[in-house]
CSV table of C-alpha atoms and ligand atoms in Angstrom, one decimal:
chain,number,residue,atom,x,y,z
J,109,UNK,CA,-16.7,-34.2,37.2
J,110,UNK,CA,-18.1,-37.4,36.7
J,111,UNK,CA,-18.8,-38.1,32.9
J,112,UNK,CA,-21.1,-40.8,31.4
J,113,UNK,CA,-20.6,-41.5,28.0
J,114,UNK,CA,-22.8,-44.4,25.8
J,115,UNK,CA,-21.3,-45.5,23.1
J,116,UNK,CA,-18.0,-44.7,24.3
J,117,UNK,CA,-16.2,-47.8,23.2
J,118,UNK,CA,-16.6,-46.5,19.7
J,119,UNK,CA,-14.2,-44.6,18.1
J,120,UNK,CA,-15.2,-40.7,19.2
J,121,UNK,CA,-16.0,-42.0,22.6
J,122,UNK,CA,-12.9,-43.9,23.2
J,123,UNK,CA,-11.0,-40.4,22.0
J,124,UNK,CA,-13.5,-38.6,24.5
J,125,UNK,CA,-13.2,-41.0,27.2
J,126,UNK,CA,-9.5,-40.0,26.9
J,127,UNK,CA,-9.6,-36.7,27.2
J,128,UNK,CA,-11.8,-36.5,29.7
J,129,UNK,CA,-9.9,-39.1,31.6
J,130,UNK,CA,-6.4,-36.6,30.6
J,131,UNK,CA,-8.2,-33.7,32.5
J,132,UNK,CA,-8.5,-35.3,35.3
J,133,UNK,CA,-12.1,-36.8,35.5
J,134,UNK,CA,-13.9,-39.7,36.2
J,135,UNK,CA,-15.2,-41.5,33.3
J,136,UNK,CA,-17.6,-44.1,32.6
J,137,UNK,CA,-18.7,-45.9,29.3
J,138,UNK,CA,-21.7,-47.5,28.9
J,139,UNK,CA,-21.3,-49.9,25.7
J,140,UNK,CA,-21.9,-53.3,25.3
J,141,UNK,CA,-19.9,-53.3,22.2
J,142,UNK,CA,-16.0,-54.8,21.8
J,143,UNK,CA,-13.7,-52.9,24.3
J,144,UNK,CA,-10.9,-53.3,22.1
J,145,UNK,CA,-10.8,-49.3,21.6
J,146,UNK,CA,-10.6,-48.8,25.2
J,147,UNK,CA,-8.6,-51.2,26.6
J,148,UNK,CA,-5.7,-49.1,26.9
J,149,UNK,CA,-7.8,-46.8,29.5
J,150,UNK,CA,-8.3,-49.7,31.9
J,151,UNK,CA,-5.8,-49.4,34.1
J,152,UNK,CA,-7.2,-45.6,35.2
J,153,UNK,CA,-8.5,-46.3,38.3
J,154,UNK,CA,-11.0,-43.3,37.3
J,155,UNK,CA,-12.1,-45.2,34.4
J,156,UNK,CA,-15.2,-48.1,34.0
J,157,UNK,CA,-16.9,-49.6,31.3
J,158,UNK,CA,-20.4,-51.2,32.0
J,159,UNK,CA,-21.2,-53.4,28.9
J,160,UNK,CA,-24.7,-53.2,28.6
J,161,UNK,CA,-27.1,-51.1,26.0
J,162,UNK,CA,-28.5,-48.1,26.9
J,163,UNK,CA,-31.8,-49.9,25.9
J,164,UNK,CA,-31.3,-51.4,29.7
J,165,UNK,CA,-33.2,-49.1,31.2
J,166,UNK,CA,-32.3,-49.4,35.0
J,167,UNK,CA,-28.6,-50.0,34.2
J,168,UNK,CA,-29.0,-46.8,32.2
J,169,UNK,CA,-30.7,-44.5,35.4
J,170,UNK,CA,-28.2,-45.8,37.9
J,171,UNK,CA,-25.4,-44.8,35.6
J,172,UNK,CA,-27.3,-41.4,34.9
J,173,UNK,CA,-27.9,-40.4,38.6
J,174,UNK,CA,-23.7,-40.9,38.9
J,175,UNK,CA,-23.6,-39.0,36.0
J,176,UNK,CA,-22.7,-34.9,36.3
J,177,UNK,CA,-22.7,-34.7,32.5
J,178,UNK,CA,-23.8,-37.6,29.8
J,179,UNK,CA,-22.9,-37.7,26.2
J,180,UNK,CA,-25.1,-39.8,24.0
J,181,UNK,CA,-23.2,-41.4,21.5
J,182,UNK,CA,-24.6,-45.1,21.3
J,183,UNK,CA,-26.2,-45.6,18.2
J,184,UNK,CA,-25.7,-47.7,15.1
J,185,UNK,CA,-23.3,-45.6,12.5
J,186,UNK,CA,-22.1,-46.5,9.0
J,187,UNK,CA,-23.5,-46.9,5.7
J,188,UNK,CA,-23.0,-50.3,5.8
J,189,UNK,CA,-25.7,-51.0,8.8
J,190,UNK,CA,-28.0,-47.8,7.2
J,191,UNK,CA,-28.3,-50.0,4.0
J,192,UNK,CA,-27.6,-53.3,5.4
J,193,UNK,CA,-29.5,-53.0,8.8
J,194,UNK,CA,-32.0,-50.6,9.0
J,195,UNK,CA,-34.3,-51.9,11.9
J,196,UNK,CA,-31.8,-51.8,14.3
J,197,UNK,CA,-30.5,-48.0,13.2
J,198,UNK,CA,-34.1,-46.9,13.6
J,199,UNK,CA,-35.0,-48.4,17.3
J,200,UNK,CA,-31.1,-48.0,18.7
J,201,UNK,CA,-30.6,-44.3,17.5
J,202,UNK,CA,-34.3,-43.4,18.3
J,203,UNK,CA,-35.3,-45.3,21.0
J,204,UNK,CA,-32.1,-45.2,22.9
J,205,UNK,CA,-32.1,-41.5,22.5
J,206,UNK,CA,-35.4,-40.9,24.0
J,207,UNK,CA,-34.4,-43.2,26.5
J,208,UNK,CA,-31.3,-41.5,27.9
J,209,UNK,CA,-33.0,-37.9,27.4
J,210,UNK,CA,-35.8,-38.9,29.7
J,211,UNK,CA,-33.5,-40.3,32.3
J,212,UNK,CA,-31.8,-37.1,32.3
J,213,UNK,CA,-34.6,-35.2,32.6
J,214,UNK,CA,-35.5,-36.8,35.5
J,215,UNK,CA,-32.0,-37.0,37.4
J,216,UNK,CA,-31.4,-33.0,35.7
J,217,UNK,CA,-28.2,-34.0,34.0
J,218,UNK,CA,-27.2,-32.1,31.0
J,219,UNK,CA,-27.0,-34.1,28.0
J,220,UNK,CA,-24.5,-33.5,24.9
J,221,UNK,CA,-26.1,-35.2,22.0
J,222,UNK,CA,-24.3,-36.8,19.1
J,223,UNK,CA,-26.0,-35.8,15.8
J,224,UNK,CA,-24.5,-36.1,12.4
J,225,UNK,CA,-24.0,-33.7,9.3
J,226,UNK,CA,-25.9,-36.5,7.3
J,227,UNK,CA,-29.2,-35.3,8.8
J,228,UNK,CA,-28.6,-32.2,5.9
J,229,UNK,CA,-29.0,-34.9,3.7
J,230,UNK,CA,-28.5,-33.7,-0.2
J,231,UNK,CA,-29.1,-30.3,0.3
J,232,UNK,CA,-26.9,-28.7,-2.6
J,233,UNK,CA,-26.3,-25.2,-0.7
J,234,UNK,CA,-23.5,-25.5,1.1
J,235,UNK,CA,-21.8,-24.4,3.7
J,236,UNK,CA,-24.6,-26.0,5.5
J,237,UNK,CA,-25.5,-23.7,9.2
J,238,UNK,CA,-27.4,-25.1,11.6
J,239,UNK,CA,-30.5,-23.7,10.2
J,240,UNK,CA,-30.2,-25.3,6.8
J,241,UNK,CA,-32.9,-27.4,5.4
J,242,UNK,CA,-32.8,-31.2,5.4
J,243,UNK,CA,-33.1,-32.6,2.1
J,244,UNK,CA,-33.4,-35.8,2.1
J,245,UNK,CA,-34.8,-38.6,-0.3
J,246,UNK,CA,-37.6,-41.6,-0.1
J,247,UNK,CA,-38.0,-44.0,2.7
J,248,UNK,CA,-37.9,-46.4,0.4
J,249,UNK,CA,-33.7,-45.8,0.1
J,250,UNK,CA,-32.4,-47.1,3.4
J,251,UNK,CA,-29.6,-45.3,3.7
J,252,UNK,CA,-32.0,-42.2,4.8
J,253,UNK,CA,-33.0,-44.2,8.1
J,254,UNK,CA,-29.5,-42.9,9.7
J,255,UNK,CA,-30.6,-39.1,9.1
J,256,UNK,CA,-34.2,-39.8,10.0
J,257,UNK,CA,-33.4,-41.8,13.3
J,258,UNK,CA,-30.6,-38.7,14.0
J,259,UNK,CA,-33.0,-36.1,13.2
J,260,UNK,CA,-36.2,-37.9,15.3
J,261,UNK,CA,-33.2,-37.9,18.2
J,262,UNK,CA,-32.3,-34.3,17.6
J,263,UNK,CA,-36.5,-33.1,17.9
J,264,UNK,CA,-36.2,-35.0,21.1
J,265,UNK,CA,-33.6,-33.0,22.6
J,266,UNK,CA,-35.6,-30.0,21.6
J,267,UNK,CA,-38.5,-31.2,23.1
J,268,UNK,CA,-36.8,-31.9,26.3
J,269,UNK,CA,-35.1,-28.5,26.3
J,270,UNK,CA,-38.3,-26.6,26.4
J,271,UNK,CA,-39.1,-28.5,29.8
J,272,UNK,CA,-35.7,-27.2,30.5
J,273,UNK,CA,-33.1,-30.2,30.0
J,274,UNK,CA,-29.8,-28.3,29.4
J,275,UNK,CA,-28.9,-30.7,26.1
J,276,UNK,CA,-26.5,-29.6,23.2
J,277,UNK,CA,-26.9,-31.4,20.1
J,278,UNK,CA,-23.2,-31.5,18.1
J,279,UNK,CA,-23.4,-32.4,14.1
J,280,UNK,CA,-20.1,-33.9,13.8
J,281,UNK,CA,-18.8,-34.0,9.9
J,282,UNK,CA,-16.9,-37.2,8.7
J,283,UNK,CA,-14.7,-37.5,11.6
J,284,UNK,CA,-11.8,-39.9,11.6
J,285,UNK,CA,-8.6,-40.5,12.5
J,286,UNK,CA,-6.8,-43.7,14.5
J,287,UNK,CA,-9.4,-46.5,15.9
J,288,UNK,CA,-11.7,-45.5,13.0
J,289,UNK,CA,-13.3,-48.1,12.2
J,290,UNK,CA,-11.7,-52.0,11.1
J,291,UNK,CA,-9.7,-51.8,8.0
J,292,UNK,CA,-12.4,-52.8,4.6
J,293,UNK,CA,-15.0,-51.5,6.8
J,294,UNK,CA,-17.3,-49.1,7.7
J,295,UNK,CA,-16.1,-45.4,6.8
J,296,UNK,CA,-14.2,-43.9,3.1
J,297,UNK,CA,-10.9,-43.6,5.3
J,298,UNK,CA,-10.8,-47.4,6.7
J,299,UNK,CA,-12.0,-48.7,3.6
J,300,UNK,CA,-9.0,-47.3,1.5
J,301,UNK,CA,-6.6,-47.9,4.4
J,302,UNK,CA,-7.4,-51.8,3.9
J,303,UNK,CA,-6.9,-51.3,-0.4
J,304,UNK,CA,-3.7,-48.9,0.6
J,305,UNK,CA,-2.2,-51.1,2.3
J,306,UNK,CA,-2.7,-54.7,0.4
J,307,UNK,CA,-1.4,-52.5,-2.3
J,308,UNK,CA,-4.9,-53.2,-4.1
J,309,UNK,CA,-6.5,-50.2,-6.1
J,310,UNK,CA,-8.7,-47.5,-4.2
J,311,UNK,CA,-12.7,-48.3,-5.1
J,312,UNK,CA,-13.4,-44.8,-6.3
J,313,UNK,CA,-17.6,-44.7,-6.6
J,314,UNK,CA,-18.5,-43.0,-9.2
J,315,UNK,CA,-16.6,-40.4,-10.5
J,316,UNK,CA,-15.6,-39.2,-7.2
J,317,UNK,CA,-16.4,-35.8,-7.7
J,318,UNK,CA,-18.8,-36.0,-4.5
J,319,UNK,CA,-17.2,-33.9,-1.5
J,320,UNK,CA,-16.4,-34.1,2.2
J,321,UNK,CA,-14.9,-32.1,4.8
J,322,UNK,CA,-12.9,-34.6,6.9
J,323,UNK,CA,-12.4,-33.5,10.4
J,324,UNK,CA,-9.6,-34.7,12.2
J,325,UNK,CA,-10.5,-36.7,15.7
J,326,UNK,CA,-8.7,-34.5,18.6
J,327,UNK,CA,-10.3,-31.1,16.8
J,328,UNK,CA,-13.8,-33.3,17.1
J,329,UNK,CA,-12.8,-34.4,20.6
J,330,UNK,CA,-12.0,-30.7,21.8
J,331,UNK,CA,-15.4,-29.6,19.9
J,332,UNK,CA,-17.2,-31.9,22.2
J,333,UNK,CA,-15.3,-31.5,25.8
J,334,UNK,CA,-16.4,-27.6,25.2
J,335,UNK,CA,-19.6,-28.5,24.7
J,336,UNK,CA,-19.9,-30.5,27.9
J,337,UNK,CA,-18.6,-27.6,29.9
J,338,UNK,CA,-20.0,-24.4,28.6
J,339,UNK,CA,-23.4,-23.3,29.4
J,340,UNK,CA,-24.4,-21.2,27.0
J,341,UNK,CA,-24.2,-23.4,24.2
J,342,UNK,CA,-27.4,-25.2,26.2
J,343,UNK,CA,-30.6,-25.8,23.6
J,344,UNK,CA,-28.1,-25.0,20.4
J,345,UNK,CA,-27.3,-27.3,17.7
J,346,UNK,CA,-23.6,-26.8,16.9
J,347,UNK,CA,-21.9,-28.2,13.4
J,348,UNK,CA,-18.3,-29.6,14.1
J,349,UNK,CA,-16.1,-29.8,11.2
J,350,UNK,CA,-13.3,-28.8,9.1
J,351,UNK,CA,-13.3,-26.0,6.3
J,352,UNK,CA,-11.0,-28.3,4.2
J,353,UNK,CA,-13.2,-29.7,1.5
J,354,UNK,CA,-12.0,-32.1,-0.8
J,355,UNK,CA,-13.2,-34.5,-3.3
J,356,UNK,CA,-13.2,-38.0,-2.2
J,357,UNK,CA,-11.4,-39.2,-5.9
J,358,UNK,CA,-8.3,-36.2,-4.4
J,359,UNK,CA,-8.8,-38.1,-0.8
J,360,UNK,CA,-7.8,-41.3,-2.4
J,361,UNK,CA,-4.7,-39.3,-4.4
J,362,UNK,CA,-3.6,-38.1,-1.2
J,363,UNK,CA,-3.9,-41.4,1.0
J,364,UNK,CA,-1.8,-43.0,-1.8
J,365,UNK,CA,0.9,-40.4,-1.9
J,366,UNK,CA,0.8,-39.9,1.7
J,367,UNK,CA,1.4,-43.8,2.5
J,368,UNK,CA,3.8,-44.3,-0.3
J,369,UNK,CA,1.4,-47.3,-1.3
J,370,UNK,CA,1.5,-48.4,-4.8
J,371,UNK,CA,-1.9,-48.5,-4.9
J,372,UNK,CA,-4.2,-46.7,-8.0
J,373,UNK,CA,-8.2,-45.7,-8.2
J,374,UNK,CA,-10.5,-47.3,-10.0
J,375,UNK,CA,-13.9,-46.0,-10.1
J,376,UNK,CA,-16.4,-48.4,-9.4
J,377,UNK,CA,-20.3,-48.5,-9.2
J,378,UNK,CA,-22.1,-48.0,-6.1
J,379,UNK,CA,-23.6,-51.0,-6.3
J,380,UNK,CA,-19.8,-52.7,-5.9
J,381,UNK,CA,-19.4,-51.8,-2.8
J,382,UNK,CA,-22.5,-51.1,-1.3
J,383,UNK,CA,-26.1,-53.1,-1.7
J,384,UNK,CA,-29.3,-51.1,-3.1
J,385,UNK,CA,-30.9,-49.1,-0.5
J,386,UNK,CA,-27.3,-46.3,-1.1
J,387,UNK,CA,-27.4,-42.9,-2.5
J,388,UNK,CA,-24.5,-40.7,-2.4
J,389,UNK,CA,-24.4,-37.2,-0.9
J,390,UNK,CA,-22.8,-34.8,-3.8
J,391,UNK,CA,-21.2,-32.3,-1.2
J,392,UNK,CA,-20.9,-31.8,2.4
J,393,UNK,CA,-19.1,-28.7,4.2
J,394,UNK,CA,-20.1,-27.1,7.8
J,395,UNK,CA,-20.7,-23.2,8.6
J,396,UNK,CA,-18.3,-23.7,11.6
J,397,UNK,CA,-19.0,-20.6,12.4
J,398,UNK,CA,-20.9,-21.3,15.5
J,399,UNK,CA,-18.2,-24.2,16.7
J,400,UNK,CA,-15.6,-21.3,16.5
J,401,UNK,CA,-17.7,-18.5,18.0
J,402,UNK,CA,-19.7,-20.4,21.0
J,403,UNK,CA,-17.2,-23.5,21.6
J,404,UNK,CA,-14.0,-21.6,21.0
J,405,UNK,CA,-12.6,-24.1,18.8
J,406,UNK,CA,-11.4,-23.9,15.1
J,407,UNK,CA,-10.5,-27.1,13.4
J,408,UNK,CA,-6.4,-27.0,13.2
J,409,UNK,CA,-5.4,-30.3,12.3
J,410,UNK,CA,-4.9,-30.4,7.9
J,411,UNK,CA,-6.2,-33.1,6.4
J,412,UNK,CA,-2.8,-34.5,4.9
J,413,UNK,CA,-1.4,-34.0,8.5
J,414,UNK,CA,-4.3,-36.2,9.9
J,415,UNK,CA,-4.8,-38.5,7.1
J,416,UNK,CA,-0.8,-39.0,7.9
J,417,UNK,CA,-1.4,-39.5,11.5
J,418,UNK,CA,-4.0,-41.9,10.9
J,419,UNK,CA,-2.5,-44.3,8.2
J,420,UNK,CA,0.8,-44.5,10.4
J,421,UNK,CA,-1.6,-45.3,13.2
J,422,UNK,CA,-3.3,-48.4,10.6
J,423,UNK,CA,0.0,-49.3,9.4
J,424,UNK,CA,1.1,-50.1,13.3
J,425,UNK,CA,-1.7,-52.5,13.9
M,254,UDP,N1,-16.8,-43.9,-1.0
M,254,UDP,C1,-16.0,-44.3,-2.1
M,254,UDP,N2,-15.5,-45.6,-2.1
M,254,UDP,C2,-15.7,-46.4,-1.1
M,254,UDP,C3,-16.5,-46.0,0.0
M,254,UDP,C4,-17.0,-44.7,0.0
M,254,UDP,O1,-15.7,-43.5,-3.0
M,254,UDP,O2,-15.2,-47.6,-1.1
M,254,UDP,C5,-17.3,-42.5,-1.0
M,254,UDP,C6,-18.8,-42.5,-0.8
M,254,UDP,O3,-19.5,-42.7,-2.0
M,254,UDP,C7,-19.0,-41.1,-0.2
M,254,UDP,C8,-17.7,-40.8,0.5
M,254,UDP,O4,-16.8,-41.8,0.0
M,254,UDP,O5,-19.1,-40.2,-1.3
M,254,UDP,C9,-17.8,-40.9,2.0
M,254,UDP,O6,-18.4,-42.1,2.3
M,254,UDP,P1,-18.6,-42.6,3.8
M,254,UDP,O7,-19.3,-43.9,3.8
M,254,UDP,O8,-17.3,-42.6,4.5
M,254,UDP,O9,-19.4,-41.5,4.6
M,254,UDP,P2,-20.6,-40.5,4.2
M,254,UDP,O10,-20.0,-39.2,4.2
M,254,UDP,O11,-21.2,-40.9,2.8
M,254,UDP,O12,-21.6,-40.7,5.3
């Protein structure tokens, strides 16, 4: 098959690209960020990364016609850009989106749709199934825009699949694992890595009592291929996560312990490591019931067993 994949010199795209690329398949990426995830694919003569936005709109249909399947990842992700840059998460994540579903639509490609868990917002009830309300709080807190612009993509896909695009929208939760993100930046996991590893203490916010259910790349990755390849997941949204939930003050425990850093927590205040416009989520945990019963795949990777792989991978770099 011949997959398209925007945003795939992120980190979930450059693990997709892989795998796709492992199976046998040709792959492009459409991405006109840093290639440094995906240099190591270059040498594949199945593999070819256009550089360009998806907001490049005849660049985008040429790629789309070649296209047998396209997953839309491109957007903007990362608290740091939700509080720090919210114009460009709104017209990248909403804009590109329609983009890309519309040339689909008009080439019949199916499209598998990145989402995100943070479009439940802070719904309390968790687990949170597909079906669960978005809770989510003023527009005058930035850090909403992500799970607005996510949620305006998601209606989108909707929208097209009652004109009969066959899209699959995935709701990944907290993914990570090696190419995260740069050290001190962007997710919980890279952040620490960079304190871990300087030996510095681990910027705890709060009390660090809020939860997460950190799923491990290649489960993510195998959540996703299925997606691309089964049919009857067509017009469903699908959560893809791990069971495991832990409290981000035990993640930092563990990364400690894990690493052998000498490393402690502090707690800190939001506003240390974030600007205004942040609001924390107090728990987050999927219903992966659907992942396991229409994608055939359970989460099997533990989080000390990923959170292991991942900081030898940081320590390497
Ligand atoms: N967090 C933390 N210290 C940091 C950065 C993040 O305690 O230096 C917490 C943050 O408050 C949140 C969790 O880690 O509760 C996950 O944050 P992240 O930005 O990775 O993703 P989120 O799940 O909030 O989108």
């Amino acid at each position: 098959m011949r997959i398209l994949i925007t945003g795939g010199a992120g980190f979930l795209g450059s693990h997709l690209a892989e795998a796709w690329l492992e199976r046998g398949d040709d792959v492009t990426v459409l991405d006109p960020a840093s290639d440094v995830k995906i240099r190591h694919l270059r040498a594949n003569p199945k593999f070819r990364v256009i550089r360009e936005s998806v907001l490049e709109h005849d660049i985008l249909e040429g790629l789309v016609a070649w296209s047998d399947l396209v997953y839309h990842l491109a957007a903007v992700v990362g608290v740091e850009h939700y509080v720090g840059d919210p114009y460009q998460v709104l017209t990248v994540n909403i804009n590109g989106t329609q983009e890309v579903l519309a040339a689909a639509f008009r080439h019949a490609k199916k499209v598998v749709f990145s989402s995100t868990s943070e479009i439940y917002g802070r719904n309390t009830a968790v687990p949170f199934h597909e079906d669960s309300d978005r809770v989510l709080g003023s527009t005058l807190i930035d850090r909403w825009c992500y799970a607005t612009s996510k949620a305006a993509g998601e209606h989108f896909c909707f929208a097209f699949a009652r004109m009969g695009l066959p899209v699959v929208v995935l709701r990944y939760f907290n993914v990570y694992g090696p190419r995260l993100d740069q050290m001190d930046r962007g997710r919980v996991v890279t952040i620490f890595m960079g304190q871990l590893l300087r030996g510095e203490p681990l910027t705890v916010i709060g009390d660090g009592s809020q939860t997460r259910a950190f799923t491990y790349v290649d489960d993510a990755v195998r959540a996703t291929v299925e997606a691309g390849l089964r049919r009857e997941v067509e017009g469903r949204a699908i959560n893809v996560g791990s069971e495991e939930e832990v409290a981000i003050r035990e993640l930092a425990a563990r990364m400690i312990k894990l690493s052998g850093s000498s490393s402690r927590l502090i707690s800190v205040a939001k506003e240390a490591v974030y600007d205004q416009g942040y609001e924390d989520i107090p728990r987050r945990v999927p219903s992966v019931r659907r992942m396991r019963e229409l994608l055939g795949v359970r989460a099997r990777v533990t989080l000390d067993d990923g959170l292991g792989r991942t900081i030898e991978w940081f320590k390497r770099q």
